Tab-separated table of C-alpha atoms and ligand atoms in Angstrom:
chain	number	residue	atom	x	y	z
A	1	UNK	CA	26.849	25.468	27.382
A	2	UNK	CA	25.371	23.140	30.177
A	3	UNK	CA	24.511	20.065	28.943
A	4	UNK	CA	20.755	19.041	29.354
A	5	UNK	CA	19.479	16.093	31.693
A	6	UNK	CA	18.680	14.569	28.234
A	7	UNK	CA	22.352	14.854	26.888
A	8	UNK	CA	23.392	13.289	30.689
A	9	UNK	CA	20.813	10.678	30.401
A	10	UNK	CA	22.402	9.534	26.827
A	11	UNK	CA	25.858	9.866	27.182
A	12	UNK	CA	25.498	7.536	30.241
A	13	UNK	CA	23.285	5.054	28.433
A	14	UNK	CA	26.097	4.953	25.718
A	15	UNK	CA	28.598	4.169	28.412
A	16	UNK	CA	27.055	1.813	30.502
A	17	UNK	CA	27.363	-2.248	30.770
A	18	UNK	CA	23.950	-1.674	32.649
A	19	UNK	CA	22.122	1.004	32.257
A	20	UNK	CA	20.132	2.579	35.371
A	21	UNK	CA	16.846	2.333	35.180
A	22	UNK	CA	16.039	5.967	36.064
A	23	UNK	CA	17.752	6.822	32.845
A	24	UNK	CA	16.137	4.402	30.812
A	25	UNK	CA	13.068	5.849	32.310
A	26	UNK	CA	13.756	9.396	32.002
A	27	UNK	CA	14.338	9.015	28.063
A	28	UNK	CA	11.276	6.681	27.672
A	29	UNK	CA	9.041	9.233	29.716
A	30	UNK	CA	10.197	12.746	27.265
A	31	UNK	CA	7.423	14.054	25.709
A	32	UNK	CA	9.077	17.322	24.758
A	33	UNK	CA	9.281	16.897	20.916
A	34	UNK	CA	12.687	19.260	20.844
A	35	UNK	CA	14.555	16.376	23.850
A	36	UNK	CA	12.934	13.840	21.766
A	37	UNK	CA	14.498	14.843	18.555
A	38	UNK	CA	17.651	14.904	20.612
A	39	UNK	CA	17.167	11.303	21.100
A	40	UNK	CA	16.584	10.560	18.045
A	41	UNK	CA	19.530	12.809	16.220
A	42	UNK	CA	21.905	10.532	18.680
A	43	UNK	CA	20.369	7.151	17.480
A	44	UNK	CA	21.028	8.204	14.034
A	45	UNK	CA	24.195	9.152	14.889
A	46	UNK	CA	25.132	5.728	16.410
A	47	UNK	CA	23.633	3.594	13.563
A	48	UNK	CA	25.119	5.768	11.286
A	49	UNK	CA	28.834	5.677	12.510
A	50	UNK	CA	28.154	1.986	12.909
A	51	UNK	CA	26.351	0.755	9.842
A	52	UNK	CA	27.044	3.835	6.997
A	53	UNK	CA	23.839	4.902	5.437
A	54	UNK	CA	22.937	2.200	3.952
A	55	UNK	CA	19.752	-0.322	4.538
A	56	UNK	CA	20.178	-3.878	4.557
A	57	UNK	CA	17.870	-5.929	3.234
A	58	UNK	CA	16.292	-8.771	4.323
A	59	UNK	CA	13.346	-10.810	2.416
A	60	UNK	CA	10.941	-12.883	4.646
A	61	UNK	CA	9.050	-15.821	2.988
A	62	UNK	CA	6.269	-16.701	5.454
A	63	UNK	CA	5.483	-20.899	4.706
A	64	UNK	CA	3.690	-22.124	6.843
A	65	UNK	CA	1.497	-20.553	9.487
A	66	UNK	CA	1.074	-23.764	11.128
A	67	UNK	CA	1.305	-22.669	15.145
A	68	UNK	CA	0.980	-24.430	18.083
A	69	UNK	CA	1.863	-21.243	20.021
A	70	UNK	CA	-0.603	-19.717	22.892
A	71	UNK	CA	0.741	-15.930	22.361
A	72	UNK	CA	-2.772	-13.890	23.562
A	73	UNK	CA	-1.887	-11.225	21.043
A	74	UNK	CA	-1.017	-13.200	17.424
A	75	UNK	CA	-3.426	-13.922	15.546
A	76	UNK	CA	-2.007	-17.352	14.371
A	77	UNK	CA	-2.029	-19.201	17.896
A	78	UNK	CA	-3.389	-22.026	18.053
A	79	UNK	CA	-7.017	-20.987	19.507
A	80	UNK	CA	-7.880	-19.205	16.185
A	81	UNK	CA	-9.534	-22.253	14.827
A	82	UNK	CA	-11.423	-20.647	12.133
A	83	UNK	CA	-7.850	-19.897	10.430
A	84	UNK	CA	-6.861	-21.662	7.247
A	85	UNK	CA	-4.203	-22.903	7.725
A	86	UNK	CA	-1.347	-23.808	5.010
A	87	UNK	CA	2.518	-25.062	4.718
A	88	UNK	CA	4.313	-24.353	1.224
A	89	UNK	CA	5.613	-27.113	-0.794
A	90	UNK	CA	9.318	-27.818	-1.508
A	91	UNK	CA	8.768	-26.424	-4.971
A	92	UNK	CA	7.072	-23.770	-3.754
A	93	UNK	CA	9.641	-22.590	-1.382
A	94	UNK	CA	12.368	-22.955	-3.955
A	95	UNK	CA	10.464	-20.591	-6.202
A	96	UNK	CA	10.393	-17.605	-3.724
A	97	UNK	CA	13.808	-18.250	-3.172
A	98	UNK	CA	14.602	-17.701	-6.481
A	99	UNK	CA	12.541	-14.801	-6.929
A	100	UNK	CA	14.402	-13.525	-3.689
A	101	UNK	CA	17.886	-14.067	-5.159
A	102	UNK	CA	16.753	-12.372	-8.523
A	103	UNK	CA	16.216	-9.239	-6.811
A	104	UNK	CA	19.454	-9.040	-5.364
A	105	UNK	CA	18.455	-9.635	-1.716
A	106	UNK	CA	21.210	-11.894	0.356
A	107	UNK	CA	19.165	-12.921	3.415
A	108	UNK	CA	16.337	-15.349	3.459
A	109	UNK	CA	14.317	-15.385	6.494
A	110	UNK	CA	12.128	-18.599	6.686
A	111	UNK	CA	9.687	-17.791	8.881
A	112	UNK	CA	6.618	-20.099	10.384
A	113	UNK	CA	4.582	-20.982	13.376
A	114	UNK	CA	5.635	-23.346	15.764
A	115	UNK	CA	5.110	-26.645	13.862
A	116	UNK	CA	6.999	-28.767	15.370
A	117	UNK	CA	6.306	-31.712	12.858
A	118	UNK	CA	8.745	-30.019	10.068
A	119	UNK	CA	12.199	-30.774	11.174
A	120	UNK	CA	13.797	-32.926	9.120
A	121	UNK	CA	11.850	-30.702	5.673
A	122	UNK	CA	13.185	-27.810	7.332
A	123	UNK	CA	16.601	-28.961	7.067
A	124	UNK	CA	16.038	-30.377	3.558
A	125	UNK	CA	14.651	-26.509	2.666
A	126	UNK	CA	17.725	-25.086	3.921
A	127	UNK	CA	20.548	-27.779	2.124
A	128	UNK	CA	18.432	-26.955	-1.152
A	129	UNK	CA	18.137	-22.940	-0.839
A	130	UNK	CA	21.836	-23.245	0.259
A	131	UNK	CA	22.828	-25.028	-2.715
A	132	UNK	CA	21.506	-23.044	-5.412
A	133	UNK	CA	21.680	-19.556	-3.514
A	134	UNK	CA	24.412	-17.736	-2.353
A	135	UNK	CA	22.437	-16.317	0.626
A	136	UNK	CA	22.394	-16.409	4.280
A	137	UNK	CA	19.318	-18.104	6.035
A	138	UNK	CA	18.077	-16.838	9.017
A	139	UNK	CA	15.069	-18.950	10.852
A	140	UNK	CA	12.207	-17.462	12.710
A	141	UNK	CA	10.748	-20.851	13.738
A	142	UNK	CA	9.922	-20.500	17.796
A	143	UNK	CA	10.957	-22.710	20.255
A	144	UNK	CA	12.370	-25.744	19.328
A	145	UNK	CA	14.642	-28.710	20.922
A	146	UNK	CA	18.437	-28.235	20.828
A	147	UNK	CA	18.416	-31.335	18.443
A	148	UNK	CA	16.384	-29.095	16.027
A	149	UNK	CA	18.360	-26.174	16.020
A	150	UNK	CA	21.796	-28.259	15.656
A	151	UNK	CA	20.097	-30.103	12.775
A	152	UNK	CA	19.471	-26.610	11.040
A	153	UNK	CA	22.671	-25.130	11.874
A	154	UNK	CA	24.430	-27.958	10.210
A	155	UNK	CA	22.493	-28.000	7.564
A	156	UNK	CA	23.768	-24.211	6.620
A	157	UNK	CA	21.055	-21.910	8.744
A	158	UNK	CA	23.176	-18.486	10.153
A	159	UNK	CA	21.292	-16.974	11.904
A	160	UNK	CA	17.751	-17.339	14.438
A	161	UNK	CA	15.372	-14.483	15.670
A	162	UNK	CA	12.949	-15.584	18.665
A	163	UNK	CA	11.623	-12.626	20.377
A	164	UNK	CA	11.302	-12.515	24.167
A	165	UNK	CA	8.312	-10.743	23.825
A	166	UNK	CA	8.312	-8.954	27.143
A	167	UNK	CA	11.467	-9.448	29.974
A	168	UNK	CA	8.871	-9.782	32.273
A	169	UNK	CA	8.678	-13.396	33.847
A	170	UNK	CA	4.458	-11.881	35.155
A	171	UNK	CA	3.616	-10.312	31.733
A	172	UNK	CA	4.802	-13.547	29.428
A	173	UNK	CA	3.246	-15.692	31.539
A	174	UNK	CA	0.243	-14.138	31.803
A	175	UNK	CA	-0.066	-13.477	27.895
A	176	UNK	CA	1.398	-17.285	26.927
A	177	UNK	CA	-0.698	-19.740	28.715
A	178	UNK	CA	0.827	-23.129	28.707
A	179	UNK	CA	4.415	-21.746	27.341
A	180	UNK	CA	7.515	-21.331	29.511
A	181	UNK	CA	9.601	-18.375	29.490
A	182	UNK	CA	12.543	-20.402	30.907
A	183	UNK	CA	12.096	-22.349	28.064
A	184	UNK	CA	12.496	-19.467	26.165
A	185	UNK	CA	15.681	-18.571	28.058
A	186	UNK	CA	16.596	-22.311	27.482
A	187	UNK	CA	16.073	-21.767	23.557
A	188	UNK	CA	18.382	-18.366	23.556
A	189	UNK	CA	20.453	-20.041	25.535
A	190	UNK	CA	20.745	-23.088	23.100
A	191	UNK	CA	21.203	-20.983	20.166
A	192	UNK	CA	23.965	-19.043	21.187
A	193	UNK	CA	25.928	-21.756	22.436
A	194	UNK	CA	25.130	-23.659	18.450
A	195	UNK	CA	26.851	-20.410	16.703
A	196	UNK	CA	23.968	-18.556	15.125
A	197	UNK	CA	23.660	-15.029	14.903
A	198	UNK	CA	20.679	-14.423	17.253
A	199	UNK	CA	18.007	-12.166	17.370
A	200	UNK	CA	15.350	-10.628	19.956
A	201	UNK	CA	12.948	-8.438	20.213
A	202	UNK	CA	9.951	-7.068	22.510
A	203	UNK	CA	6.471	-5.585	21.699
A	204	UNK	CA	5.858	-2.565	22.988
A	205	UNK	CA	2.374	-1.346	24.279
A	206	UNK	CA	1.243	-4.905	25.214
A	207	UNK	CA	-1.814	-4.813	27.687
A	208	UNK	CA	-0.401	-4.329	31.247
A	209	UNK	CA	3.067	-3.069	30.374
A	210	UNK	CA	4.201	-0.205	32.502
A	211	UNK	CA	7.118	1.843	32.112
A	212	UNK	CA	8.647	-0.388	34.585
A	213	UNK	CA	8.465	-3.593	32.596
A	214	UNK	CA	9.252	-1.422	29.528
A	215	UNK	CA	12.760	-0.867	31.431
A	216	UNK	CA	12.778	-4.687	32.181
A	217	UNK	CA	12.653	-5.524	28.606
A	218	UNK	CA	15.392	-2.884	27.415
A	219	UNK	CA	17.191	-4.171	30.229
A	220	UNK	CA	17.181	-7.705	28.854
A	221	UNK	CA	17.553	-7.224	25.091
A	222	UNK	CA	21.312	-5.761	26.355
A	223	UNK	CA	22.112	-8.146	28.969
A	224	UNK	CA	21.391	-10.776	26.314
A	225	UNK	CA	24.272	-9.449	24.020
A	226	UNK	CA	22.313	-9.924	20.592
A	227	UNK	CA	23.116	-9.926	16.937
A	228	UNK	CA	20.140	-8.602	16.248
A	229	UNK	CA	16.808	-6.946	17.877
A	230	UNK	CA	13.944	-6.077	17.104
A	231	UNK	CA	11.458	-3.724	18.708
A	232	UNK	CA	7.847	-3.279	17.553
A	233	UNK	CA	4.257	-1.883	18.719
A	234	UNK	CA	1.819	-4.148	19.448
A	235	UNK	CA	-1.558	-4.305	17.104
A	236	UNK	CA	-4.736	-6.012	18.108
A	237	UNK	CA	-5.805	-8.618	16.205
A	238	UNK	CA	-9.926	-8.945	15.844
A	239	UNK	CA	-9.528	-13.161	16.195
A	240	UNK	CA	-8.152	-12.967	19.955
A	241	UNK	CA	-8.921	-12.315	22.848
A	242	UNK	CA	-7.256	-9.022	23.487
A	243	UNK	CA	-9.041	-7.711	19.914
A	244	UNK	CA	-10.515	-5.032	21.888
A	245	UNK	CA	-7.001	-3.625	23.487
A	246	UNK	CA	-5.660	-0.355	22.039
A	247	UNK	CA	-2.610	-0.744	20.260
A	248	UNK	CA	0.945	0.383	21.052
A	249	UNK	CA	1.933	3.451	21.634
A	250	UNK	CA	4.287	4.673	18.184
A	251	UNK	CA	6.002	7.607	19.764
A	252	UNK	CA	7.012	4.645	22.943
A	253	UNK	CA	7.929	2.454	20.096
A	254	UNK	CA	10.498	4.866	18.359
A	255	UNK	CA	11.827	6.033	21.844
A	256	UNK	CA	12.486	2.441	22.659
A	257	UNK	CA	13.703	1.931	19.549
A	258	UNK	CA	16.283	5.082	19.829
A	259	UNK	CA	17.349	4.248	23.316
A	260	UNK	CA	18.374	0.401	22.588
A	261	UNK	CA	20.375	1.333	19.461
A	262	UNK	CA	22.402	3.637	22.290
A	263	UNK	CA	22.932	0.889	24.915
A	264	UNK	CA	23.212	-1.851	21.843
A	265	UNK	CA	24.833	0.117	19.305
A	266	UNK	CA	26.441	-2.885	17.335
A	267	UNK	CA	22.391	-4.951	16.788
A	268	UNK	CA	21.603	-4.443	13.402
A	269	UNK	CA	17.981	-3.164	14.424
A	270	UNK	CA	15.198	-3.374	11.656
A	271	UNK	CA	11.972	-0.520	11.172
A	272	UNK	CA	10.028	-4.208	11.240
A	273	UNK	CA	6.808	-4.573	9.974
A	274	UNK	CA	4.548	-3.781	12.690
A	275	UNK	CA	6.039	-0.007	12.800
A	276	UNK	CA	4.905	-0.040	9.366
A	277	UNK	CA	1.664	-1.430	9.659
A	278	UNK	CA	0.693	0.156	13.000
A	279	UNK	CA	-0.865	3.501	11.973
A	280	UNK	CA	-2.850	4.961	8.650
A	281	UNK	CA	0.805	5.466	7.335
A	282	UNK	CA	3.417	3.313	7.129
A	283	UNK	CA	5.911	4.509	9.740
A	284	UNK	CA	9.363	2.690	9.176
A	285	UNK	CA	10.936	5.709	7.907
A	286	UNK	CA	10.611	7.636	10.983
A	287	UNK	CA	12.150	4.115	12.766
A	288	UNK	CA	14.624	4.399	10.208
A	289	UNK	CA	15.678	8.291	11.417
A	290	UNK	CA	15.633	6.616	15.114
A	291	UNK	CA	18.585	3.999	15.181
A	292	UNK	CA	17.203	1.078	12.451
A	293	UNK	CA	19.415	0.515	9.505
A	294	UNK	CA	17.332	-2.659	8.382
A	295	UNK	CA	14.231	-3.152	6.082
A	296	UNK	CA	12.716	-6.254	5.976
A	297	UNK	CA	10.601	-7.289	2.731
A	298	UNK	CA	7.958	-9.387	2.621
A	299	UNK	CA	8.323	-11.773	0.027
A	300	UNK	CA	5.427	-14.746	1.231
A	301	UNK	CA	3.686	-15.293	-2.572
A	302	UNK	CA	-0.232	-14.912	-2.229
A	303	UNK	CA	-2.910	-16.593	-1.165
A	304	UNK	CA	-0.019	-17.549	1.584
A	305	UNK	CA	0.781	-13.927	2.544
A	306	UNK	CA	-2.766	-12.994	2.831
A	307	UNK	CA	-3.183	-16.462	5.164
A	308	UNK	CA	-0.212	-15.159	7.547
A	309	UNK	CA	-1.882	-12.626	9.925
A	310	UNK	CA	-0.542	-12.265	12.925
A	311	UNK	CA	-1.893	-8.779	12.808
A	312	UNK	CA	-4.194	-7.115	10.751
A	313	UNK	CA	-1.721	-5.601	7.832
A	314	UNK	CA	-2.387	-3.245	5.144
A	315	UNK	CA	-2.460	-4.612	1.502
A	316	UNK	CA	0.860	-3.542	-0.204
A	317	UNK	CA	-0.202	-4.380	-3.644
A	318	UNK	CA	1.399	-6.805	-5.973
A	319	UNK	CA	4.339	-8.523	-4.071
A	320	UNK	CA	7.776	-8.297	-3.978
A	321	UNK	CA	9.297	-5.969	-7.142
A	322	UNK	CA	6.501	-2.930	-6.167
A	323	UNK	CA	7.717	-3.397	-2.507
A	324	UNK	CA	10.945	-2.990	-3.175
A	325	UNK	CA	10.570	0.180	-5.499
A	326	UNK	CA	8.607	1.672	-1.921
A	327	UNK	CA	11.612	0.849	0.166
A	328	UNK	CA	13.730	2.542	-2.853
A	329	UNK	CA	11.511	5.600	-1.872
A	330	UNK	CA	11.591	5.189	1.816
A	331	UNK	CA	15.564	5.321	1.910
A	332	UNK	CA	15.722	8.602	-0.276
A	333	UNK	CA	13.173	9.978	1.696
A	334	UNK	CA	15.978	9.490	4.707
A	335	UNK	CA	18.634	10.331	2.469
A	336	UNK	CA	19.899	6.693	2.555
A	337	UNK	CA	20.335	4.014	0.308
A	338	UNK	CA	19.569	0.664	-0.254
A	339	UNK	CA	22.224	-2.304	0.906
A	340	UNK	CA	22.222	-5.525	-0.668
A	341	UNK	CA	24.805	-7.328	1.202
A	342	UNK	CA	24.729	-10.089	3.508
A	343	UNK	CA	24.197	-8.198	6.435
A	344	UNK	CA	26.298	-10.292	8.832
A	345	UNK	CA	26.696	-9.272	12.005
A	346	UNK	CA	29.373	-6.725	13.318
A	347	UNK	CA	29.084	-7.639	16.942
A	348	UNK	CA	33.350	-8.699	17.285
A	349	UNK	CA	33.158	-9.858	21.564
A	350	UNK	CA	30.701	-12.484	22.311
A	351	UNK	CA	30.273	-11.930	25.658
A	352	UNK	CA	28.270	-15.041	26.073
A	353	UNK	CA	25.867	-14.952	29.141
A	354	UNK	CA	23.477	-17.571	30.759
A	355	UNK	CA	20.325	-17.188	30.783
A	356	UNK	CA	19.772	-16.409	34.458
A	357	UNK	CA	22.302	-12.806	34.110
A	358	UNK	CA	19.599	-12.692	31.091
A	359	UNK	CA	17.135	-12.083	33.561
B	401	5AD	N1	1.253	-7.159	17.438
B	401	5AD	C1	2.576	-6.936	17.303
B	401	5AD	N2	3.488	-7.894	17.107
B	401	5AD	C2	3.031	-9.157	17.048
B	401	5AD	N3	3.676	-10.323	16.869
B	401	5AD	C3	2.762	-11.309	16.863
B	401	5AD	N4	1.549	-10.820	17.054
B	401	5AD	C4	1.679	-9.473	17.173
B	401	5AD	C5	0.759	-8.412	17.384
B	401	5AD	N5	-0.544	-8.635	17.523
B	401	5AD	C6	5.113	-10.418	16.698
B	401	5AD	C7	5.766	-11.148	17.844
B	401	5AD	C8	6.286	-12.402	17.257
B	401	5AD	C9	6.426	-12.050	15.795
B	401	5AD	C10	6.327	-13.220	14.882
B	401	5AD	O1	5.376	-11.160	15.549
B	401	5AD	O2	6.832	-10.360	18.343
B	401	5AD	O3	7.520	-12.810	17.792
């Protein structure tokens, strides 16, 4: 049987230390729901023979949505005035984290707004969780100075997720006035070189991204040779400025999804939280059937979680235990099952890059 332009398009995606970009636009441009499933079936098929079937678990705890970020799109930057604004207390932090480890979850993301007045807590936070927790730590913190991220890595962080947002030097500028995407090469850079596991991501469907930059993005999350990445639709938020945009596209999102999990088969990749909050539905599961093999519970107590809206997100009832009985349901929906290991990462050659072959 002749093998489709589809089938062509994949197995040359799968091979390639850089994909073209007609490929990368050919998949991102099917619209034929039977090619698409043929994505799709092949993403499942990489994550599966990479990862098994099971879905590791990660448990966010959200403390402080302190930000003096300028991202157009999140509704935390610092323009949005009328937010409250809030940072948990030591004792406060300690008690998540052992509601976390009580539920059998063995990676605590600490994640925050840039508040870059927290350092030397931050590293206190992590010597204390380590201590009393056997768990990794991953920070989602922004950009920092190398002396900050050494500081946390010696103190026992593992691993870092900062999201390029968009490869495109135009776009980020354009929706992070003030910020510096070299800087945020500079900060990729810096934590690669430290030893963490790192993560990226993109949004997909931000205002003014064409297919084209869509390609530039794919193109950078595998030059970047990441732990980790994460790929998620954009979703207006009312407080800024681009409240009135439409949000991403969900059938873009799980395409883009499917066709980095073939050129970066070894990321762990998770159905994140804006897939699930995106549409009337929660959607991870069909992220899930597209290449992810990671769920990521919230576990931010209330009033905090309520306080940390970077986009509007649906109510999920009573915290953590009910959440985790719904991502019970999600994985035998996809035939799959929970996994409440570590997680670490499986990538074995660390190509390491500079930031300009990032780029
Ligand atoms: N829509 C989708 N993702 C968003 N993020 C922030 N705001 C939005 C939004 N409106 C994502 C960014 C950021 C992470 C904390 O949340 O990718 O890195």
């Amino acid at each position: 049987m002749m093998r489709s332009e589809t089938h062509r398009c994949m197995d040359r995606i799968c091979e390639a230390d850089i994909p073209c970009r007609e490929d990368l636009e050919y998949l991102l441009m099917l619209d034929n729901p039977v090619e698409v499933e043929l994505l799709f079936e092949r993403a499942d098929r990489v994550r599966r023979e990479r990862f098994g079937d099971g879905i590791i678990l990660r448990a966010i705890l959200e403390f402080s949505n302190r930000c003096l970020g300028s991202c157009a799109y999140c509704g935390l930057n610092v323009r949005c005035r009328d937010r409250q604004r809030y940072r948990m207390t030591m004792e406060e932090i300690l008690t998540a984290a052992e509601d976390i480890a009580e539920l059998g979850i063995r990676t605590i993301v600490l994640q925050s707004g840039e508040d870059r007045t927290a350092s030397d807590e931050i590293c206190e936070v992590i010597e204390r969780i380590k201590e009393r927790f056997d768990t990794a730590i991953t920070l989602s913190l922004g950009e920092h100075a190398y002396s900050d991220y050494a500081a946390w890595k010696d103190a026992g962080a593992d691993r870092y997720l900062l999201k390029i947002e968009t490869g495109s030097r135009n776009l980020y500028d354009r929706l992070h006035p003030g910020m510096i995407f070299d800087n945020r090469l500079r900060c990729l850079h810096d934590l690669k070189e430290l030893g963490y596991e790192v993560g990226c991501g993109i949004i997909v469907g931000l205002p003014e991204q064409s297919v084209d930059i869509l390609i530039d993005d794919i193109l950078m999350l595998k030059a970047g040779g990441f732990d980790m990445v994460s790929i998620g639709p954009f979703i207006p938020h009312p407080a800024t400025v681009l409240a009135r945009e439409a949000p991403g596209d969900l059938s873009m999102t799980l395409k883009a999804i499917a066709i980095a999990r073939l050129a970066i088969p070894d990321a762990h990749m998770p159905a994140n939280t804006a897939v699930g909050n995106v549409a009337d539905r929660d959607k991870r599961t069909s992220a899930l059937l597209a290449g992810a093999n990671v769920l990521m519970l919230n576990c931010t107590p209330e009033p905090f979680a309520s306080l940390y809206e970077i986009y509007p997100k649906k109510k999920s009832g009573n915290g953590c235990i009910e959440s985790l009985e719904h991502f019970e349901r999600m994985a035998s929906d996809v035939g799959r099952t929970l996994d409440y290991s570590r997680g670490d990462s499986i990538r074995t050659t660390k190509v390491e890059q500079s930031p300009s072959a990032m780029n």
